[in-house]
């Protein structure tokens, strides 16, 4: 039997213990360098060169003539779908660059088995990836806004919510995000992102790492203009088997922090180039780690694409192109010169320069045997923000050969 | 008046609150990188596919046919000189890969101005970089041994100590380290590492990022065999002005987490390839972020090198090469075909395949104009550990042209 006195005593004990626990938490926060030593928010990015300015090295990009208006980074919102080996590093890089807002999607938990990649730490095992990521990222840069969603975007209800957040999760609530980044590890999720972005006309970038851990790629998808994920599916995911499927059979995909770090770095570099308008944004960039080989290419959208929204965006794009005055100053010049008229996928490989520019730049075309790609660049003599030195691509391969090559990645 | 029921309710409330407080405390300790939830040490790397195995994804490299003996990683000791934007990520990647031992050198303190690169966090501002790095790395992987030195290697006394640690800081104390990685940001420190490694005959890798933040490189230096840092200094550091010099004038170099992450990733990938014997180790790999262009080349040591130890190592290398039976199975085949007989640096650019192999692989040489490099690769058909698909390089440029090109990086 418990008396009122005994219960009152127990209440007092518990109250004391709770006070002590809270005090200890504060003390430990101090020692552990938590909440207390977080840097205060910064209202306005400054270029001042002092040790206490976290943006000095980024603002220096202006003085170096690389970026015209670095502060603009704070006006952008980027969605990162998948916060694993590539997505977490992607989110960290954008956070450190001072992006305006990040919208993170993932439904996985952190496991010790993820410790062979950057970002998550053993003490976070068991936490949801988005929750753990937000906590770390906030402490790295409190100037960034975060929105996290701990769900699988491929289920019907979640997909609807995902679409809503892409359309309205901009820095100004109600506006769409500026870019969607796919950092997922399976076909289904890529297809969901593709479907959603085609419907919304949302520009996105795809990334991936092969199951043998030694190759990866990034790809820019502009609905209606460049090939979407449904325009040429086997090209992009070839060897990327869903981790869940693999796990069930007691095996797992290999992964390396190096390959994932490189892919995340190349991805975010292209995000910065795209958002801040410098350099040349790669349409497709591969990374073969065994040989340090980096294939590039550009693919036009497939008029026979299975995705009806893709076909609709293509019509829209053609209409806009037709309406555009012929002699205006264009930022990105896309020549319609078709390399391969017929192929089973209906995909056209497009060179990003005119035939004449290409000839002048490269001299006679090398007669390369099957399976070899030439990727070269005219060095940018001026190092300015102008699109002077473009990545030049050329291929004498058939699409079938290219696909066979990609499947091996 | 409080009833027994009310008191019982209050007790339950307080108990719940206390549990929550304790849970939160743990979570916060974690975030602060405290000791509580660190994973225990692991005696033997296992390939078992369970969420709790931090090595499953790395051991899978064996099943995938990429690495023959992944566990060997634990037998190596790597020195990382400079724990800044590139060095810290380099150390983290090696730690997550389960390297045996890391020997870290740096004399800088963490500043908020470093927060635009990966790894360090705001709460570490003020700590020495090696101390902060060791703390974080140990909590990520307690299986790795760490040795840190908080000093500038370029002063006389420290240089002597540095040489001693390179010679004796192996996994088995007394043995040399297996590889030295240069991740420093100034000419003087690079020269010190170069001098030391030439004297010791120590293989090392150099890395660097340009002051405008949009290019970088890695380079493998085998004393006596490939060009050392003194064989061709302007090629390597061109635009890399010492941060300290810049700071004095109230300006700073620009830097990006993307470029530094990519360079660290490419560096550690080549470290893994070198130590574990898979793929092709790049002699020189550049990264031009503006255009996603990755130049490669190979450089032989300069017989007129200013560094007398370099010349001594060259003699040693030549003697060993002469002694080697002609028909043995060689792991790395270096053809002595000289592309450029005369140039002011006395450097010879060497193709890594025979003239015949090159012709068979690439067809007629393209007639490229000044400033264009062709880098292409024969895809590895088998994806095995054999050195079947080697990186093929070819250049029709003069050394002067190459140097002019590199200076722009």
mmCIF file of N, CA and C in Angstrom, chain A residues 122-173:
data_model
loop_
_atom_site.group_PDB
_atom_site.id
_atom_site.type_symbol
_atom_site.label_atom_id
_atom_site.label_comp_id
_atom_site.label_asym_id
_atom_site.label_seq_id
_atom_site.Cartn_x
_atom_site.Cartn_y
_atom_site.Cartn_z
ATOM 1 N N UNK A 122 28.964 6.781 -35.648
ATOM 2 C CA UNK A 122 28.414 5.616 -34.942
ATOM 3 C C UNK A 122 27.363 5.948 -33.892
ATOM 4 N N UNK A 123 27.525 7.076 -33.205
ATOM 5 C CA UNK A 123 26.575 7.387 -32.126
ATOM 6 C C UNK A 123 25.181 7.724 -32.666
ATOM 7 N N UNK A 124 25.081 7.897 -33.985
ATOM 8 C CA UNK A 124 23.769 8.214 -34.568
ATOM 9 C C UNK A 124 23.015 6.958 -35.002
ATOM 10 N N UNK A 125 23.644 5.796 -34.847
ATOM 11 C CA UNK A 125 22.993 4.543 -35.249
ATOM 12 C C UNK A 125 21.629 4.425 -34.589
ATOM 13 N N UNK A 126 20.618 4.108 -35.374
ATOM 14 C CA UNK A 126 19.271 3.944 -34.845
ATOM 15 C C UNK A 126 18.390 5.155 -35.096
ATOM 16 N N UNK A 127 19.002 6.335 -35.257
ATOM 17 C CA UNK A 127 18.210 7.536 -35.535
ATOM 18 C C UNK A 127 17.766 7.527 -36.996
ATOM 19 N N UNK A 128 16.706 8.233 -37.300
ATOM 20 C CA UNK A 128 16.311 8.352 -38.705
ATOM 21 C C UNK A 128 17.359 9.221 -39.398
ATOM 22 N N UNK A 129 17.639 8.910 -40.672
ATOM 23 C CA UNK A 129 18.686 9.650 -41.378
ATOM 24 C C UNK A 129 18.382 11.141 -41.492
ATOM 25 N N UNK A 130 17.115 11.479 -41.790
ATOM 26 C CA UNK A 130 16.805 12.905 -41.941
ATOM 27 C C UNK A 130 16.943 13.658 -40.620
ATOM 28 N N UNK A 131 16.552 12.991 -39.514
ATOM 29 C CA UNK A 131 16.619 13.627 -38.201
ATOM 30 C C UNK A 131 18.085 13.846 -37.805
ATOM 31 N N UNK A 132 18.899 12.780 -37.962
ATOM 32 C CA UNK A 132 20.318 12.874 -37.617
ATOM 33 C C UNK A 132 21.003 13.913 -38.497
ATOM 34 N N UNK A 133 20.659 13.911 -39.786
ATOM 35 C CA UNK A 133 21.290 14.851 -40.719
ATOM 36 C C UNK A 133 20.940 16.288 -40.338
ATOM 37 N N UNK A 134 19.661 16.528 -40.076
ATOM 38 C CA UNK A 134 19.250 17.891 -39.742
ATOM 39 C C UNK A 134 20.001 18.403 -38.519
ATOM 40 N N UNK A 135 20.127 17.550 -37.506
ATOM 41 C CA UNK A 135 20.800 17.948 -36.274
ATOM 42 C C UNK A 135 22.237 18.369 -36.552
ATOM 43 N N UNK A 136 22.967 17.524 -37.307
ATOM 44 C CA UNK A 136 24.370 17.835 -37.613
ATOM 45 C C UNK A 136 24.481 19.084 -38.494
ATOM 46 N N UNK A 137 23.633 19.142 -39.513
ATOM 47 C CA UNK A 137 23.719 20.246 -40.470
ATOM 48 C C UNK A 137 23.387 21.592 -39.828
ATOM 49 N N UNK A 138 22.401 21.593 -38.934
ATOM 50 C CA UNK A 138 22.025 22.813 -38.230
ATOM 51 C C UNK A 138 23.190 23.328 -37.396
ATOM 52 N N UNK A 139 23.913 22.385 -36.781
ATOM 53 C CA UNK A 139 25.017 22.840 -35.928
ATOM 54 C C UNK A 139 26.191 23.316 -36.797
ATOM 55 N N UNK A 140 26.279 22.834 -38.013
ATOM 56 C CA UNK A 140 27.333 23.300 -38.926
ATOM 57 C C UNK A 140 26.998 24.691 -39.451
ATOM 58 N N UNK A 141 25.754 24.896 -39.833
ATOM 59 C CA UNK A 141 25.368 26.211 -40.364
ATOM 60 C C UNK A 141 23.927 26.570 -40.017
ATOM 61 N N UNK A 142 23.765 27.344 -38.937
ATOM 62 C CA UNK A 142 22.413 27.715 -38.494
ATOM 63 C C UNK A 142 21.715 28.714 -39.424
ATOM 64 N N UNK A 143 22.412 29.177 -40.449
ATOM 65 C CA UNK A 143 21.772 30.126 -41.375
ATOM 66 C C UNK A 143 20.879 29.432 -42.395
ATOM 67 N N UNK A 144 21.032 28.111 -42.515
ATOM 68 C CA UNK A 144 20.259 27.357 -43.503
ATOM 69 C C UNK A 144 18.914 26.925 -42.906
ATOM 70 N N UNK A 145 17.846 27.000 -43.700
ATOM 71 C CA UNK A 145 16.547 26.471 -43.263
ATOM 72 C C UNK A 145 16.458 25.004 -43.650
ATOM 73 N N UNK A 146 15.877 24.194 -42.784
ATOM 74 C CA UNK A 146 15.745 22.768 -43.073
ATOM 75 C C UNK A 146 14.288 22.337 -42.986
ATOM 76 N N UNK A 147 13.923 21.453 -43.884
ATOM 77 C CA UNK A 147 12.600 20.828 -43.839
ATOM 78 C C UNK A 147 12.877 19.353 -44.099
ATOM 79 N N UNK A 148 12.432 18.462 -43.206
ATOM 80 C CA UNK A 148 12.747 17.044 -43.400
ATOM 81 C C UNK A 148 11.479 16.203 -43.462
ATOM 82 N N UNK A 149 11.531 15.150 -44.256
ATOM 83 C CA UNK A 149 10.402 14.237 -44.390
ATOM 84 C C UNK A 149 10.903 12.808 -44.281
ATOM 85 N N UNK A 150 10.468 12.141 -43.220
ATOM 86 C CA UNK A 150 10.926 10.792 -42.928
ATOM 87 C C UNK A 150 9.940 9.780 -43.514
ATOM 88 N N UNK A 151 9.923 9.666 -44.838
ATOM 89 C CA UNK A 151 9.023 8.706 -45.482
ATOM 90 C C UNK A 151 9.572 8.268 -46.828
ATOM 91 N N UNK A 152 8.977 7.211 -47.342
ATOM 92 C CA UNK A 152 9.324 6.645 -48.645
ATOM 93 C C UNK A 152 8.480 7.350 -49.704
ATOM 94 N N UNK A 153 9.115 8.067 -50.612
ATOM 95 C CA UNK A 153 8.352 8.867 -51.584
ATOM 96 C C UNK A 153 7.574 8.023 -52.589
ATOM 97 N N UNK A 154 7.835 6.714 -52.652
ATOM 98 C CA UNK A 154 7.209 5.907 -53.704
ATOM 99 C C UNK A 154 5.812 5.392 -53.367
ATOM 100 N N UNK A 155 5.364 5.518 -52.089
ATOM 101 C CA UNK A 155 3.989 5.094 -51.800
ATOM 102 C C UNK A 155 3.045 6.212 -52.242
ATOM 103 N N UNK A 156 1.830 5.840 -52.556
ATOM 104 C CA UNK A 156 0.876 6.770 -53.168
ATOM 105 C C UNK A 156 0.721 8.074 -52.370
ATOM 106 N N UNK A 157 0.367 7.960 -51.070
ATOM 107 C CA UNK A 157 0.130 9.150 -50.254
ATOM 108 C C UNK A 157 1.379 10.007 -50.134
ATOM 109 N N UNK A 158 2.513 9.325 -49.884
ATOM 110 C CA UNK A 158 3.752 10.076 -49.715
ATOM 111 C C UNK A 158 4.152 10.780 -51.000
ATOM 112 N N UNK A 159 3.902 10.137 -52.129
ATOM 113 C CA UNK A 159 4.256 10.740 -53.412
ATOM 114 C C UNK A 159 3.476 12.042 -53.621
ATOM 115 N N UNK A 160 2.208 12.013 -53.250
ATOM 116 C CA UNK A 160 1.379 13.221 -53.358
ATOM 117 C C UNK A 160 1.962 14.338 -52.495
ATOM 118 N N UNK A 161 2.365 13.970 -51.273
ATOM 119 C CA UNK A 161 2.951 14.960 -50.369
ATOM 120 C C UNK A 161 4.295 15.452 -50.910
ATOM 121 N N UNK A 162 5.082 14.529 -51.444
ATOM 122 C CA UNK A 162 6.383 14.855 -52.040
ATOM 123 C C UNK A 162 6.196 15.888 -53.162
ATOM 124 N N UNK A 163 5.231 15.617 -54.046
ATOM 125 C CA UNK A 163 4.928 16.535 -55.152
ATOM 126 C C UNK A 163 4.570 17.919 -54.622
ATOM 127 N N UNK A 164 3.772 17.911 -53.547
ATOM 128 C CA UNK A 164 3.348 19.177 -52.957
ATOM 129 C C UNK A 164 4.540 19.968 -52.410
ATOM 130 N N UNK A 165 5.477 19.266 -51.784
ATOM 131 C CA UNK A 165 6.629 19.953 -51.191
ATOM 132 C C UNK A 165 7.602 20.450 -52.265
ATOM 133 N N UNK A 166 7.744 19.703 -53.372
ATOM 134 C CA UNK A 166 8.580 20.151 -54.492
ATOM 135 C C UNK A 166 7.966 21.426 -55.088
ATOM 136 N N UNK A 167 6.636 21.428 -55.174
ATOM 137 C CA UNK A 167 5.935 22.572 -55.782
ATOM 138 C C UNK A 167 5.863 23.790 -54.866
ATOM 139 N N UNK A 168 5.912 23.554 -53.552
ATOM 140 C CA UNK A 168 5.681 24.673 -52.626
ATOM 141 C C UNK A 168 6.763 24.867 -51.574
ATOM 142 N N UNK A 169 7.809 24.031 -51.613
ATOM 143 C CA UNK A 169 8.829 24.098 -50.552
ATOM 144 C C UNK A 169 9.983 25.040 -50.851
ATOM 145 N N UNK A 170 9.742 26.047 -51.665
ATOM 146 C CA UNK A 170 10.784 27.030 -51.956
ATOM 147 C C UNK A 170 11.131 27.845 -50.723
ATOM 148 N N UNK A 171 12.096 28.739 -50.868
ATOM 149 C CA UNK A 171 12.509 29.558 -49.730
ATOM 150 C C UNK A 171 11.320 30.399 -49.273
ATOM 151 N N UNK A 172 10.570 30.904 -50.248
ATOM 152 C CA UNK A 172 9.295 31.565 -49.955
ATOM 153 C C UNK A 172 8.227 30.482 -50.041
ATOM 154 N N UNK A 173 7.682 30.062 -48.910
ATOM 155 C CA UNK A 173 6.677 29.001 -48.912
ATOM 156 C C UNK A 173 5.617 29.310 -49.969
#
